[in-house]
Amino acid sequence: MDSLANIEAFVRVAELGSITRAARSLHITASAASRRIAQLEDELCVRLFHRTTRALRLSEEGRAFLERCQRILEELQAAKQSIAHARGVPEGRLCVEAPAVLGRLVLVPALPRFLSEHPRIELDLRLRDAVIDPEAEGVDVSLRIGRLQDSGVVARRIGVTRMLVCASPEYVRRRGAPETPEELERHRCLGFLRDDRIVPWRLRSPRGTLRFEPTGSPRVNDGDALKGLAVAGAGLAWVFDFMIAPELASGALVTVLDEFAVDERPIHALYQSLRHAIPRVRVFLDFVSTLLEPPLP
């Protein structure tokens, strides 16, 4: 098994071109990955990589060895998947990555039910808003909101969301409800910060899509805080519909300018093509689809 682990480390380093990135995807330290490469080179009595302070490239022997090792690992993965199919039991480690607000408000409340239905799955949930390379980070499923860039992974549409303008009933009683996007200028509109910049609102208008930059205070970089300010009557907020579904149902928030809302934004689950065959990935994809379809009110 040590030889197999060393081969896996070699293939991952060769594919990613970096010991650090390979170690991260294998969930080991960089020193452990380097040690595995060194053990493999000692066993083979050849240099697999030419190393400099700035670059890491395969030797001629390394290139020949890589092709065979990739075939070995592909066959091993196929064998594992066939066994998993035969058993039909979702189990093992599953790493899921999602935008923070989607994870906190949609995934986290539902995960206890998922884990009770699949007790042999060990779930790692990573919430962050930065776009990452799932393969390099060792992520099985990544959730994305909005349009997707071209990618080598498979995308499965699991839901839709819209951006809505909302406020507390108390704010509407006190300041009135805007009837057109142009009337937002005389309202307190709360800003959301991304990378220290205000995210402009996008609404329909007779002249096409209107971009409106809110100037209200305070401005926050957290979706929960933005929603909390709206519930407290601090002003109007522009948020995803799934963020405020409970507050709309309870009456803590109301929406305004609904007829000017922009088109729905898709929500996708991204995964490597072969991983859909793995039971733990397949059942999670089916599960998360139930949380977001049909569109939330």
Coordinates of C-alpha atoms in Angstrom, one line a residue:
M1 CA 0.0 0.0 0.0
D2 CA 3.0 2.3 0.6
S3 CA 3.9 1.9 -3.1
L4 CA 0.4 2.7 -4.2
A5 CA 0.4 5.9 -2.0
N6 CA 3.7 6.9 -3.5
I7 CA 2.4 6.4 -7.0
E8 CA -0.7 8.4 -6.3
A9 CA 1.5 11.3 -5.0
F10 CA 3.7 11.1 -8.0
V11 CA 0.8 11.3 -10.4
R12 CA -0.9 14.1 -8.6
V13 CA 2.4 16.2 -8.5
A14 CA 2.9 15.5 -12.2
E15 CA -0.6 16.6 -13.1
L16 CA -0.7 19.7 -10.9
G17 CA 2.9 20.7 -11.4
S18 CA 3.2 21.5 -7.7
I19 CA 4.0 19.5 -4.6
T20 CA 2.1 21.9 -2.4
R21 CA -1.1 21.7 -4.5
A22 CA -0.8 18.0 -4.8
A23 CA -0.4 17.6 -1.1
R24 CA -3.5 19.7 -0.5
S25 CA -5.6 17.6 -2.8
L26 CA -4.3 14.4 -1.1
H27 CA -4.9 15.9 2.4
I28 CA -1.3 15.4 3.5
T29 CA 1.5 17.8 4.2
A30 CA 3.9 19.0 1.5
S31 CA 6.8 17.3 3.3
A32 CA 4.9 14.0 3.3
A33 CA 4.2 14.3 -0.5
S34 CA 7.9 15.1 -1.1
R35 CA 8.9 12.1 1.0
R36 CA 6.6 9.8 -1.0
I37 CA 8.2 11.0 -4.2
A38 CA 11.7 10.4 -2.8
Q39 CA 10.7 6.9 -1.7
L40 CA 9.4 6.1 -5.1
E41 CA 12.6 7.4 -6.8
D42 CA 14.8 5.4 -4.4
E43 CA 12.7 2.2 -5.2
L44 CA 13.0 2.8 -8.9
C45 CA 16.6 4.1 -8.8
V46 CA 15.7 6.9 -11.2
R47 CA 15.0 10.6 -11.0
L48 CA 11.3 11.2 -11.8
F49 CA 11.5 15.0 -11.7
H50 CA 14.1 17.7 -12.5
R51 CA 13.9 20.2 -9.6
T52 CA 15.0 23.8 -9.4
T53 CA 14.1 26.6 -7.0
R54 CA 11.4 27.8 -9.5
A55 CA 10.3 24.8 -11.5
L56 CA 9.4 21.2 -11.2
R57 CA 9.3 19.2 -14.5
L58 CA 9.2 15.5 -15.4
S59 CA 12.3 13.7 -16.4
E60 CA 12.3 11.5 -19.5
E61 CA 11.9 8.4 -17.2
G62 CA 9.2 10.3 -15.3
R63 CA 7.1 10.9 -18.4
A64 CA 7.2 7.3 -19.4
F65 CA 6.4 6.2 -15.9
L66 CA 3.5 8.7 -15.6
E67 CA 1.5 7.3 -18.5
R68 CA 1.5 3.8 -17.0
C69 CA 0.8 5.0 -13.5
Q70 CA -2.2 7.0 -14.7
R71 CA -3.6 3.8 -16.3
I72 CA -3.1 1.9 -13.1
L73 CA -4.9 4.4 -11.0
E74 CA -7.8 4.7 -13.5
E75 CA -8.2 0.9 -13.4
L76 CA -8.1 0.9 -9.6
Q77 CA -10.7 3.7 -9.5
A78 CA -12.9 1.8 -11.9
A79 CA -12.6 -1.4 -9.8
K80 CA -13.5 0.5 -6.7
Q81 CA -16.6 2.0 -8.4
S82 CA -17.7 -1.3 -9.6
I83 CA -17.6 -2.7 -6.1
A84 CA -19.4 0.3 -4.8
H85 CA -22.1 -0.2 -7.4
A86 CA -22.5 -3.8 -6.5
R87 CA -22.8 -3.0 -2.8
G88 CA -24.9 0.1 -3.5
V89 CA -23.9 1.6 -0.1
P90 CA -23.0 5.3 0.0
E91 CA -20.0 5.5 2.2
G92 CA -16.6 7.2 2.7
R93 CA -15.4 10.8 2.8
L94 CA -17.4 13.4 0.8
C95 CA -16.0 16.9 0.5
V96 CA -18.6 19.6 -0.5
E97 CA -17.8 23.3 -1.2
A98 CA -20.4 26.0 -1.4
P99 CA -20.9 29.8 -1.1
A100 CA -21.1 30.8 2.5
V101 CA -24.7 32.1 2.5
L102 CA -26.0 29.1 0.5
G103 CA -24.2 26.7 2.8
R104 CA -25.4 28.3 6.1
L105 CA -29.0 28.9 5.1
V106 CA -29.8 26.0 2.8
L107 CA -27.3 23.2 3.4
V108 CA -26.6 23.3 7.1
P109 CA -30.2 23.0 8.3
A110 CA -30.8 20.0 6.1
L111 CA -27.5 18.1 6.6
P112 CA -28.6 16.2 9.8
R113 CA -31.4 14.6 7.7
F114 CA -28.9 13.6 5.0
L115 CA -26.4 12.2 7.4
S116 CA -29.1 10.2 9.3
E117 CA -30.1 8.7 6.0
H118 CA -26.5 7.9 5.0
P119 CA -24.6 7.3 8.3
R120 CA -21.6 5.8 6.5
I121 CA -20.8 9.0 4.7
E122 CA -18.1 11.3 6.3
L123 CA -19.0 14.8 5.2
D124 CA -16.6 17.7 5.0
L125 CA -18.3 21.1 4.3
R126 CA -16.3 24.1 3.2
L127 CA -18.0 27.4 3.0
R128 CA -16.3 30.2 1.1
D129 CA -17.1 32.7 -1.6
A130 CA -13.7 32.4 -3.5
V131 CA -13.8 30.3 -6.7
I132 CA -11.4 27.4 -6.4
D133 CA -10.1 24.5 -8.5
P134 CA -12.1 21.6 -7.1
E135 CA -9.7 18.9 -8.3
A136 CA -6.7 20.6 -6.9
E137 CA -8.5 21.1 -3.5
G138 CA -9.8 17.5 -3.3
V139 CA -13.4 18.7 -3.5
D140 CA -16.0 16.2 -4.7
V141 CA -19.0 18.6 -5.3
S142 CA -18.9 22.4 -5.6
L143 CA -22.0 24.5 -5.6
R144 CA -22.1 27.7 -7.7
I145 CA -24.7 30.5 -8.1
G146 CA -25.0 32.3 -11.4
R147 CA -23.4 31.7 -14.8
L148 CA -20.6 29.2 -15.1
Q149 CA -17.3 29.7 -16.8
D150 CA -16.0 27.1 -19.2
S151 CA -14.7 24.2 -17.2
G152 CA -13.5 20.6 -17.5
V153 CA -16.0 19.5 -14.9
V154 CA -19.7 18.4 -15.2
A155 CA -22.4 20.8 -14.2
R156 CA -25.8 19.6 -13.0
R157 CA -28.4 22.3 -12.5
I158 CA -30.0 21.8 -9.1
G159 CA -32.0 25.0 -8.6
V160 CA -32.6 28.7 -9.3
T161 CA -32.7 31.8 -7.3
R162 CA -33.6 35.5 -7.8
M163 CA -32.4 38.7 -6.3
L164 CA -35.2 40.5 -4.4
V165 CA -35.5 43.9 -2.8
C166 CA -36.9 43.6 0.7
A167 CA -37.6 45.6 3.9
S168 CA -39.3 45.2 7.2
P169 CA -43.0 46.2 7.4
E170 CA -42.0 48.9 9.9
Y171 CA -39.6 50.5 7.4
V172 CA -42.3 50.4 4.7
R173 CA -44.8 52.1 7.1
R174 CA -42.3 54.7 8.0
R175 CA -40.7 55.5 4.6
G176 CA -43.2 54.1 2.1
A177 CA -42.5 51.5 -0.6
P178 CA -40.7 52.5 -3.8
E179 CA -42.8 51.9 -6.8
T180 CA -40.1 52.2 -9.5
P181 CA -36.3 51.6 -9.4
E182 CA -35.7 55.4 -9.8
E183 CA -37.3 56.0 -6.4
L184 CA -34.5 54.1 -4.7
E185 CA -32.5 57.3 -4.6
R186 CA -34.7 58.7 -1.8
H187 CA -34.5 55.5 0.3
R188 CA -31.9 54.1 2.7
C189 CA -30.5 51.2 0.6
L190 CA -28.1 48.9 2.4
G191 CA -24.9 47.9 0.7
F192 CA -23.2 44.5 0.4
L193 CA -19.4 44.5 0.2
R194 CA -17.4 42.1 -1.8
D195 CA -13.7 42.5 -1.9
D196 CA -14.2 45.9 -0.2
R197 CA -16.4 47.1 -3.1
I198 CA -20.2 47.8 -3.1
V199 CA -22.1 45.2 -5.2
P200 CA -24.4 47.2 -7.4
W201 CA -28.1 46.2 -7.6
R202 CA -29.5 45.1 -11.0
L203 CA -33.2 45.8 -11.7
R204 CA -35.3 46.1 -14.8
S205 CA -36.4 49.6 -15.9
P206 CA -38.1 51.0 -19.0
R207 CA -34.6 51.8 -20.3
G208 CA -33.3 48.3 -19.8
T209 CA -31.3 46.9 -16.9
L210 CA -30.6 49.5 -14.3
R211 CA -27.5 49.3 -12.2
F212 CA -28.0 51.0 -8.8
E213 CA -25.2 51.5 -6.3
P214 CA -26.6 51.8 -2.8
T215 CA -25.2 54.5 -0.5
G216 CA -26.9 53.6 2.8
S217 CA -25.1 52.9 6.0
P218 CA -24.0 50.5 7.4
R219 CA -22.4 48.5 4.6
V220 CA -21.6 44.8 5.4
N221 CA -19.8 41.9 3.9
D222 CA -21.9 39.2 5.4
G223 CA -25.3 38.0 4.0
D224 CA -26.7 37.2 7.4
A225 CA -25.8 40.6 8.7
L226 CA -27.4 42.3 5.7
K227 CA -30.6 40.3 6.3
G228 CA -30.6 41.2 10.0
L229 CA -30.3 44.9 9.3
A230 CA -33.3 44.7 6.9
V231 CA -35.4 42.8 9.6
A232 CA -34.4 45.5 12.1
G233 CA -35.8 48.2 9.9
A234 CA -32.4 49.7 8.9
G235 CA -33.3 50.0 5.2
L236 CA -33.9 48.2 1.9
A237 CA -31.7 45.2 1.1
W238 CA -31.1 43.3 -2.2
V239 CA -30.7 39.6 -1.4
F240 CA -31.1 36.1 -2.8
D241 CA -34.7 34.8 -2.4
F242 CA -33.6 31.7 -0.4
M243 CA -32.0 34.0 2.2
I244 CA -35.3 35.5 3.2
A245 CA -37.8 32.7 2.6
P246 CA -38.5 32.1 6.4
E247 CA -38.8 35.9 7.0
L248 CA -41.2 36.4 4.1
A249 CA -43.3 33.5 5.4
S250 CA -43.4 34.9 9.0
G251 CA -44.0 38.5 7.9
A252 CA -40.7 39.8 9.3
L253 CA -39.8 41.0 5.8
V254 CA -41.8 42.1 2.7
T255 CA -40.6 42.5 -0.8
V256 CA -40.9 45.6 -3.0
L257 CA -40.3 46.2 -6.7
D258 CA -41.0 42.5 -7.5
E259 CA -42.0 43.3 -11.1
F260 CA -38.5 44.8 -11.6
A261 CA -36.5 41.8 -10.4
V262 CA -33.9 40.5 -12.8
D263 CA -34.0 37.1 -14.3
E264 CA -33.5 33.9 -12.3
R265 CA -29.9 32.8 -11.6
P266 CA -29.1 29.1 -11.9
I267 CA -27.5 27.1 -9.1
H268 CA -25.3 24.3 -10.3
A269 CA -23.4 21.4 -8.7
L270 CA -20.0 20.8 -10.3
Y271 CA -18.2 17.5 -10.1
Q272 CA -15.7 15.4 -12.1
S273 CA -17.4 13.2 -14.7
L274 CA -16.3 9.9 -13.1
R275 CA -17.5 10.9 -9.6
H276 CA -21.2 10.8 -10.5
A277 CA -20.9 7.0 -10.5
I278 CA -19.7 7.0 -6.8
P279 CA -22.7 6.3 -4.6
R280 CA -21.9 9.0 -2.0
V281 CA -21.7 11.7 -4.7
R282 CA -24.8 10.5 -6.5
V283 CA -27.0 10.5 -3.4
F284 CA -25.7 14.0 -2.3
L285 CA -26.5 15.4 -5.8
D286 CA -30.0 13.9 -5.5
F287 CA -30.4 15.3 -2.0
V288 CA -29.3 18.8 -2.7
S289 CA -31.6 19.0 -5.7
T290 CA -34.6 18.5 -3.4
L291 CA -33.6 21.6 -1.4
L292 CA -33.6 24.0 -4.3
E293 CA -36.3 22.8 -6.7
P294 CA -38.9 24.1 -7.4
P295 CA -37.8 27.8 -7.1
L296 CA -38.3 29.2 -3.6
P297 CA -41.1 31.8 -3.2

